Amino acid sequence: MVKIITELNIHLPKEFVGITENNFWRYLLWQVDRKELTKRIKTRFEEGAFAFSGYDDDHRPKGEVTTPLPIEQELEFAIQTELTTKRPAYSQVNDEFGNYLSFLLEQREKRILRRDVITIDGEPYVSISDLLGKLKSDLKTLLEGREGVSQSLKIVKPAELLAKIPQTVSIVFDRDYSALTDYNGRIYVEAVNLSGEGDKRAKLFKASLLEDSLKTIGVQSKKDLKEVVTLSYPFESADFIHQLEPRTVPSYGGILDAFIHPAPERIAINSKIGDFIKVVMMMSDDGLAETLRNKGLVNEEFVASYKPVRREENVYVRLKGVLERLKRYRADSITPTVEQNIILRPTRY
């Protein structure tokens, strides 16, 4: 019989043991329940708390700020506000830099002369200052207007509430969870804790399912999966489709860092320094070339790729060498992973 409900009870899923029909149902239900907790309680209470702090992307503090949020005598939160730059689309700068290098090479091969490209020993060379200027200019353009704040909410007291993982959290539909009340604050913490534990259990089931599916198709590791594979786990009331799709996740920011990351004040064996910065250091008169070699930060392969040359005030490197290094860093930046989709196909209607 259809009835009107005024609240929704979200239960902590039991621990997943084995690849069973109940566990498939439990996993799929949890994906719905966790979104309800986030949307109706977590996000709403945080909206109220962050508004209390007085900071947002348009009203930024001068530095990191911790704002106490006392709700009742026994319940207190802390709002952490940090200055941040919204995640830029580094892929755009990476693509534009690659296109820029290819364009310079194409122009040279067509014998079209450019001020920023010279020929040395029959090869096109480009100045380090132009390369650094190109990347830094593109990054500056990309980051403009992306300043903002990042905020997080932590419970200060009572400590026992932070450690409590409830079995059930009730969402009351007509309740305003953005109000900074004692009840809302406690329900918020319970919702966060239940959600965290539920996600942990669901993640273990998904990892176990991936292991089982890979074993079924004879693949030892997810990095060895080369094509999309779809498996069916048939049970009495439903078939559960498990689709595995190999993906690659590039780190575009890491590619740019490989060229322009600044040198630390004190150079060590594991210091992270961008290639263009290393070249400038090598060609200086401060003995830094020997330091870089002694620390293992520059080797013969590095020198052979760039073959740096000083002409008056400028340092030039092989254009093809920059393209070769860019290609290598792009390949090295890719992390293989597997996207998993679990699809319900009822066998009875």
Tab-separated table of C-alpha atoms in Angstrom:
chain	number	residue	atom	x	y	z
A	1	MET	CA	0.000	0.000	0.000
A	2	VAL	CA	1.351	3.424	-0.949
A	3	LYS	CA	1.910	5.784	1.980
A	4	ILE	CA	3.399	9.180	2.658
A	5	ILE	CA	6.689	9.133	4.584
A	6	THR	CA	8.216	11.985	6.540
A	7	GLU	CA	11.671	10.556	7.138
A	8	LEU	CA	14.182	8.189	5.593
A	9	ASN	CA	16.308	5.799	7.637
A	10	ILE	CA	19.822	5.245	6.295
A	11	HIS	CA	21.449	2.080	7.635
A	12	LEU	CA	25.129	1.243	7.817
A	13	PRO	CA	25.663	-1.646	5.376
A	14	LYS	CA	26.839	-4.880	6.938
A	15	GLU	CA	30.379	-5.902	6.153
A	16	PHE	CA	30.594	-7.462	2.703
A	17	VAL	CA	31.797	-11.063	2.823
A	18	GLY	CA	31.988	-12.845	-0.510
A	19	ILE	CA	30.497	-12.154	-3.939
A	20	THR	CA	26.861	-12.861	-3.091
A	21	GLU	CA	23.500	-11.625	-4.350
A	22	ASN	CA	22.790	-9.856	-1.050
A	23	ASN	CA	26.117	-8.055	-1.240
A	24	PHE	CA	25.402	-6.825	-4.760
A	25	TRP	CA	22.017	-5.461	-3.619
A	26	ARG	CA	23.579	-3.966	-0.501
A	27	TYR	CA	26.325	-2.282	-2.530
A	28	LEU	CA	23.884	-0.706	-5.010
A	29	LEU	CA	21.560	0.468	-2.222
A	30	TRP	CA	24.482	2.071	-0.438
A	31	GLN	CA	25.331	4.141	-3.535
A	32	VAL	CA	21.856	5.685	-3.253
A	33	ASP	CA	21.894	6.067	0.531
A	34	ARG	CA	25.283	7.778	0.709
A	35	LYS	CA	24.102	10.439	-1.749
A	36	GLU	CA	21.050	11.115	0.418
A	37	LEU	CA	23.236	11.600	3.500
A	38	THR	CA	25.528	13.961	1.628
A	39	LYS	CA	22.795	15.986	-0.054
A	40	ARG	CA	20.314	16.298	2.804
A	41	ILE	CA	22.532	16.507	5.901
A	42	LYS	CA	26.260	16.903	5.225
A	43	THR	CA	26.086	19.555	2.501
A	44	ARG	CA	23.272	21.504	4.166
A	45	PHE	CA	24.936	21.720	7.593
A	46	GLU	CA	28.250	22.729	6.028
A	47	GLU	CA	26.482	25.485	4.081
A	48	GLY	CA	25.261	26.950	7.362
A	49	ALA	CA	28.650	26.555	9.041
A	50	PHE	CA	30.653	28.071	6.200
A	51	ALA	CA	28.253	31.011	5.982
A	52	PHE	CA	28.895	31.590	9.709
A	53	SER	CA	32.634	31.963	8.998
A	54	GLY	CA	31.981	34.964	6.751
A	55	TYR	CA	34.448	33.753	4.123
A	56	ASP	CA	33.860	32.590	0.568
A	57	ASP	CA	35.498	32.898	-2.859
A	58	ASP	CA	34.576	36.588	-3.016
A	59	HIS	CA	35.521	37.341	0.604
A	60	ARG	CA	38.914	35.771	1.193
A	61	PRO	CA	40.986	36.050	4.384
A	62	LYS	CA	44.607	37.200	4.185
A	63	GLY	CA	45.806	33.754	5.176
A	64	GLU	CA	44.722	30.491	6.746
A	65	VAL	CA	42.033	31.056	9.381
A	66	THR	CA	40.411	28.800	11.968
A	67	THR	CA	36.970	29.996	13.068
A	68	PRO	CA	35.508	28.448	16.250
A	69	LEU	CA	31.902	27.354	15.880
A	70	PRO	CA	30.446	26.777	19.360
A	71	ILE	CA	26.904	25.452	19.134
A	72	GLU	CA	26.207	24.361	22.695
A	73	GLN	CA	28.385	24.151	25.781
A	74	GLU	CA	29.289	20.526	25.028
A	75	LEU	CA	29.411	20.761	21.223
A	76	GLU	CA	31.960	22.765	19.264
A	77	PHE	CA	33.274	22.717	15.710
A	78	ALA	CA	36.154	24.479	13.975
A	79	ILE	CA	35.922	25.883	10.449
A	80	GLN	CA	39.223	25.779	8.579
A	81	THR	CA	39.493	28.319	5.739
A	82	GLU	CA	42.483	28.209	3.392
A	83	LEU	CA	43.404	30.280	0.378
A	84	THR	CA	43.438	28.202	-2.760
A	85	THR	CA	43.524	28.322	-6.509
A	86	LYS	CA	40.756	26.391	-8.161
A	87	ARG	CA	42.112	23.354	-9.958
A	88	PRO	CA	43.209	24.618	-13.387
A	89	ALA	CA	42.938	22.686	-16.632
A	90	TYR	CA	46.639	21.863	-16.907
A	91	SER	CA	45.809	19.692	-19.911
A	92	GLN	CA	45.083	22.881	-21.859
A	93	VAL	CA	48.548	24.332	-21.165
A	94	ASN	CA	50.144	20.965	-21.893
A	95	ASP	CA	48.379	20.691	-25.263
A	96	GLU	CA	49.150	24.283	-26.219
A	97	PHE	CA	52.826	23.849	-25.352
A	98	GLY	CA	53.060	20.706	-27.481
A	99	ASN	CA	51.314	22.457	-30.375
A	100	TYR	CA	53.647	25.437	-29.997
A	101	LEU	CA	56.747	23.233	-30.247
A	102	SER	CA	55.348	21.323	-33.223
A	103	PHE	CA	54.497	24.610	-34.944
A	104	LEU	CA	58.050	25.914	-34.469
A	105	LEU	CA	59.479	22.701	-35.905
A	106	GLU	CA	57.076	22.753	-38.851
A	107	GLN	CA	57.978	26.372	-39.606
A	108	ARG	CA	61.684	25.554	-39.550
A	109	GLU	CA	61.243	22.518	-41.819
A	110	LYS	CA	59.420	24.787	-44.297
A	111	ARG	CA	62.423	27.143	-44.074
A	112	ILE	CA	60.274	29.875	-42.578
A	113	LEU	CA	62.584	31.968	-40.410
A	114	ARG	CA	61.533	33.030	-36.922
A	115	ARG	CA	63.303	35.307	-34.506
A	116	ASP	CA	62.953	32.844	-31.620
A	117	VAL	CA	64.408	29.850	-33.498
A	118	ILE	CA	68.022	29.600	-34.700
A	119	THR	CA	69.993	26.889	-36.478
A	120	ILE	CA	73.041	25.276	-34.894
A	121	ASP	CA	74.839	22.387	-36.608
A	122	GLY	CA	71.894	22.011	-38.971
A	123	GLU	CA	69.325	21.668	-36.152
A	124	PRO	CA	66.664	24.106	-34.934
A	125	TYR	CA	67.317	25.537	-31.472
A	126	VAL	CA	64.976	27.588	-29.296
A	127	SER	CA	65.875	29.812	-26.349
A	128	ILE	CA	65.145	28.727	-22.804
A	129	SER	CA	63.821	32.203	-21.989
A	130	ASP	CA	61.202	31.883	-24.744
A	131	LEU	CA	60.167	28.409	-23.560
A	132	LEU	CA	59.886	29.514	-19.934
A	133	GLY	CA	58.047	32.658	-20.979
A	134	LYS	CA	55.555	30.657	-23.028
A	135	LEU	CA	54.718	28.226	-20.214
A	136	LYS	CA	54.578	30.851	-17.469
A	137	SER	CA	52.412	33.159	-19.577
A	138	ASP	CA	49.969	30.357	-20.380
A	139	LEU	CA	49.812	29.326	-16.723
A	140	LYS	CA	49.232	32.901	-15.569
A	141	THR	CA	46.379	33.293	-18.056
A	142	LEU	CA	44.895	29.991	-16.940
A	143	LEU	CA	45.054	30.832	-13.223
A	144	GLU	CA	43.668	34.370	-13.438
A	145	GLY	CA	40.324	34.680	-11.710
A	146	ARG	CA	40.559	31.218	-10.155
A	147	GLU	CA	41.494	32.353	-6.662
A	148	GLY	CA	39.138	31.231	-3.928
A	149	VAL	CA	38.938	29.474	-0.591
A	150	SER	CA	38.819	25.877	0.533
A	151	GLN	CA	36.829	25.170	3.702
A	152	SER	CA	36.536	22.154	5.944
A	153	LEU	CA	34.607	21.463	9.142
A	154	LYS	CA	36.015	19.531	12.096
A	155	ILE	CA	34.508	18.649	15.447
A	156	VAL	CA	36.420	19.916	18.478
A	157	LYS	CA	34.325	18.368	21.243
A	158	PRO	CA	33.021	16.031	22.505
A	159	ALA	CA	35.651	13.508	21.394
A	160	GLU	CA	33.359	10.517	21.973
A	161	LEU	CA	30.956	11.793	19.316
A	162	LEU	CA	33.758	11.845	16.760
A	163	ALA	CA	34.466	8.154	17.395
A	164	LYS	CA	30.827	7.065	17.302
A	165	ILE	CA	29.713	5.123	14.211
A	166	PRO	CA	25.934	4.769	14.331
A	167	GLN	CA	24.034	1.903	12.750
A	168	THR	CA	21.255	4.202	11.518
A	169	VAL	CA	20.774	7.889	10.746
A	170	SER	CA	17.260	9.235	10.192
A	171	ILE	CA	16.738	12.008	7.652
A	172	VAL	CA	13.681	14.120	8.490
A	173	PHE	CA	12.440	15.611	5.229
A	174	ASP	CA	11.055	18.903	6.538
A	175	ARG	CA	13.978	19.667	8.849
A	176	ASP	CA	16.362	22.531	8.058
A	177	TYR	CA	19.759	20.914	8.511
A	178	SER	CA	21.565	24.171	7.693
A	179	ALA	CA	20.506	25.590	11.075
A	180	LEU	CA	23.400	25.555	13.547
A	181	THR	CA	21.658	23.684	16.364
A	182	ASP	CA	22.871	21.049	18.796
A	183	TYR	CA	20.690	18.359	17.203
A	184	ASN	CA	21.834	19.179	13.668
A	185	GLY	CA	25.471	19.274	14.717
A	186	ARG	CA	25.304	15.837	16.303
A	187	ILE	CA	23.375	14.340	13.379
A	188	TYR	CA	25.937	15.865	11.012
A	189	VAL	CA	28.807	14.092	12.774
A	190	GLU	CA	26.874	10.822	12.847
A	191	ALA	CA	26.081	11.138	9.134
A	192	VAL	CA	29.738	11.811	8.291
A	193	ASN	CA	30.900	8.857	10.399
A	194	LEU	CA	28.290	6.459	9.024
A	195	SER	CA	29.051	7.569	5.470
A	196	GLY	CA	32.787	7.120	5.952
A	197	GLU	CA	32.445	3.613	7.368
A	198	GLY	CA	29.905	2.647	4.699
A	199	ASP	CA	32.218	3.857	1.934
A	200	LYS	CA	35.087	1.898	3.450
A	201	ARG	CA	33.062	-1.323	3.444
A	202	ALA	CA	31.713	-0.751	-0.066
A	203	LYS	CA	35.223	-0.056	-1.355
A	204	LEU	CA	36.425	-3.400	-0.002
A	205	PHE	CA	33.570	-5.192	-1.789
A	206	LYS	CA	34.355	-3.430	-5.048
A	207	ALA	CA	38.030	-4.366	-4.743
A	208	SER	CA	37.082	-7.985	-4.034
A	209	LEU	CA	34.729	-7.996	-7.033
A	210	LEU	CA	37.450	-6.589	-9.285
A	211	GLU	CA	39.869	-9.271	-8.123
A	212	ASP	CA	37.284	-11.983	-8.797
A	213	SER	CA	36.439	-10.645	-12.268
A	214	LEU	CA	40.093	-10.291	-13.273
A	215	LYS	CA	40.736	-13.841	-12.111
A	216	THR	CA	37.751	-15.059	-14.154
A	217	ILE	CA	39.119	-13.551	-17.376
A	218	GLY	CA	42.673	-14.643	-16.636
A	219	VAL	CA	44.194	-11.215	-16.026
A	220	GLN	CA	46.634	-10.915	-13.132
A	221	SER	CA	46.513	-7.162	-12.544
A	222	LYS	CA	44.275	-4.277	-13.543
A	223	LYS	CA	47.197	-2.677	-15.378
A	224	ASP	CA	47.207	-5.710	-17.710
A	225	LEU	CA	43.598	-5.144	-18.811
A	226	LYS	CA	43.738	-3.883	-22.404
A	227	GLU	CA	40.095	-3.802	-23.514
A	228	VAL	CA	36.573	-3.423	-22.159
A	229	VAL	CA	35.286	-6.658	-20.636
A	230	THR	CA	31.733	-7.282	-19.419
A	231	LEU	CA	30.863	-10.115	-17.048
A	232	SER	CA	27.523	-11.348	-15.743
A	233	TYR	CA	27.012	-12.554	-12.183
A	234	PRO	CA	23.676	-14.432	-12.376
A	235	PHE	CA	21.502	-14.962	-9.292
A	236	GLU	CA	17.906	-15.980	-8.671
A	237	SER	CA	16.301	-12.532	-8.754
A	238	ALA	CA	18.769	-10.601	-10.885
A	239	ASP	CA	21.852	-10.628	-13.045
A	240	PHE	CA	24.526	-8.173	-11.983
A	241	ILE	CA	26.610	-6.914	-14.869
A	242	HIS	CA	30.196	-6.011	-14.011
A	243	GLN	CA	31.835	-3.932	-16.717
A	244	LEU	CA	35.583	-3.312	-16.631
A	245	GLU	CA	36.998	-0.503	-18.738
A	246	PRO	CA	40.740	0.242	-18.808
A	247	ARG	CA	41.501	3.926	-18.370
A	248	THR	CA	44.614	6.049	-18.211
A	249	VAL	CA	44.845	8.983	-15.823
A	250	PRO	CA	47.500	11.544	-16.833
A	251	SER	CA	49.091	14.015	-14.416
A	252	TYR	CA	49.280	17.137	-16.574
A	253	GLY	CA	50.546	19.283	-13.724
A	254	GLY	CA	53.436	16.853	-13.282
A	255	ILE	CA	54.380	17.222	-16.953
A	256	LEU	CA	54.677	20.995	-16.617
A	257	ASP	CA	56.635	20.654	-13.375
A	258	ALA	CA	59.116	18.425	-15.206
A	259	PHE	CA	60.111	21.498	-17.230
A	260	ILE	CA	59.685	24.519	-14.954
A	261	HIS	CA	59.739	23.408	-11.300
A	262	PRO	CA	62.020	25.872	-9.460
A	263	ALA	CA	65.197	24.709	-7.769
A	264	PRO	CA	65.306	24.586	-3.957
A	265	GLU	CA	67.769	26.746	-2.051
A	266	ARG	CA	69.743	23.667	-1.106
A	267	ILE	CA	70.234	21.069	-3.829
A	268	ALA	CA	70.053	17.423	-2.738
A	269	ILE	CA	70.119	14.062	-4.512
A	270	ASN	CA	66.330	13.879	-4.633
A	271	SER	CA	65.703	17.564	-5.416
A	272	LYS	CA	62.907	18.219	-7.884
A	273	ILE	CA	64.074	20.691	-10.522
A	274	GLY	CA	62.532	21.381	-13.930
A	275	ASP	CA	64.588	20.646	-17.039
A	276	PHE	CA	64.655	24.254	-18.236
A	277	ILE	CA	65.825	25.412	-14.816
A	278	LYS	CA	68.567	22.762	-14.829
A	279	VAL	CA	69.766	23.950	-18.238
A	280	VAL	CA	70.025	27.548	-17.013
A	281	MET	CA	71.919	26.364	-13.927
A	282	MET	CA	74.272	24.246	-16.054
A	283	MET	CA	75.148	27.172	-18.301
A	284	SER	CA	75.802	29.568	-15.434
A	285	ASP	CA	79.294	30.359	-14.211
A	286	ASP	CA	78.569	29.333	-10.624
A	287	GLY	CA	79.798	25.744	-10.799
A	288	LEU	CA	76.250	24.442	-10.631
A	289	ALA	CA	76.764	22.076	-13.571
A	290	GLU	CA	79.138	19.990	-11.483
A	291	THR	CA	76.763	20.081	-8.513
A	292	LEU	CA	73.888	18.808	-10.665
A	293	ARG	CA	76.042	15.994	-12.028
A	294	ASN	CA	77.328	14.990	-8.597
A	295	LYS	CA	73.780	14.841	-7.246
A	296	GLY	CA	72.658	12.665	-10.168
A	297	LEU	CA	70.215	15.312	-11.398
A	298	VAL	CA	71.881	15.640	-14.804
A	299	ASN	CA	73.427	12.854	-16.882
A	300	GLU	CA	74.798	12.361	-20.381
A	301	GLU	CA	71.349	11.512	-21.745
A	302	PHE	CA	69.990	14.807	-20.435
A	303	VAL	CA	72.827	16.740	-22.058
A	304	ALA	CA	72.461	14.820	-25.337
A	305	SER	CA	68.739	15.600	-25.485
A	306	TYR	CA	69.110	19.337	-25.073
A	307	LYS	CA	72.720	20.042	-26.157
A	308	PRO	CA	72.523	23.507	-24.574
A	309	VAL	CA	74.445	26.340	-26.200
A	310	ARG	CA	74.986	29.901	-25.005
A	311	ARG	CA	74.723	32.677	-27.578
A	312	GLU	CA	75.423	36.078	-26.052
A	313	GLU	CA	72.879	36.483	-23.232
A	314	ASN	CA	70.622	33.613	-24.278
A	315	VAL	CA	70.766	29.866	-23.690
A	316	TYR	CA	69.400	27.693	-26.497
A	317	VAL	CA	68.398	24.014	-26.569
A	318	ARG	CA	67.497	21.553	-29.312
A	319	LEU	CA	63.864	21.966	-30.324
A	320	LYS	CA	63.583	18.266	-31.165
A	321	GLY	CA	65.079	17.468	-27.767
A	322	VAL	CA	62.310	19.409	-26.012
A	323	LEU	CA	59.691	17.553	-28.058
A	324	GLU	CA	61.315	14.208	-27.216
A	325	ARG	CA	61.335	14.985	-23.498
A	326	LEU	CA	57.723	16.191	-23.631
A	327	LYS	CA	56.690	12.914	-25.271
A	328	ARG	CA	58.530	10.938	-22.584
A	329	TYR	CA	57.041	12.904	-19.699
A	330	ARG	CA	53.557	12.463	-21.125
A	331	ALA	CA	54.074	8.696	-21.251
A	332	ASP	CA	55.550	8.601	-17.734
A	333	SER	CA	52.688	10.663	-16.305
A	334	ILE	CA	50.017	8.133	-17.233
A	335	THR	CA	48.653	5.890	-14.476
A	336	PRO	CA	46.640	2.862	-15.629
A	337	THR	CA	43.383	2.213	-13.803
A	338	VAL	CA	40.115	0.376	-14.321
A	339	GLU	CA	36.678	1.965	-14.259
A	340	GLN	CA	34.106	-0.420	-12.819
A	341	ASN	CA	30.392	-0.220	-13.519
A	342	ILE	CA	27.889	-2.467	-11.759
A	343	ILE	CA	24.547	-2.699	-13.557
A	344	LEU	CA	21.392	-4.349	-12.232
A	345	ARG	CA	19.383	-6.558	-14.612
A	346	PRO	CA	16.327	-8.042	-12.833
A	347	THR	CA	15.344	-11.507	-14.062
A	348	ARG	CA	11.823	-11.214	-12.681
A	349	TYR	CA	9.333	-8.394	-13.284
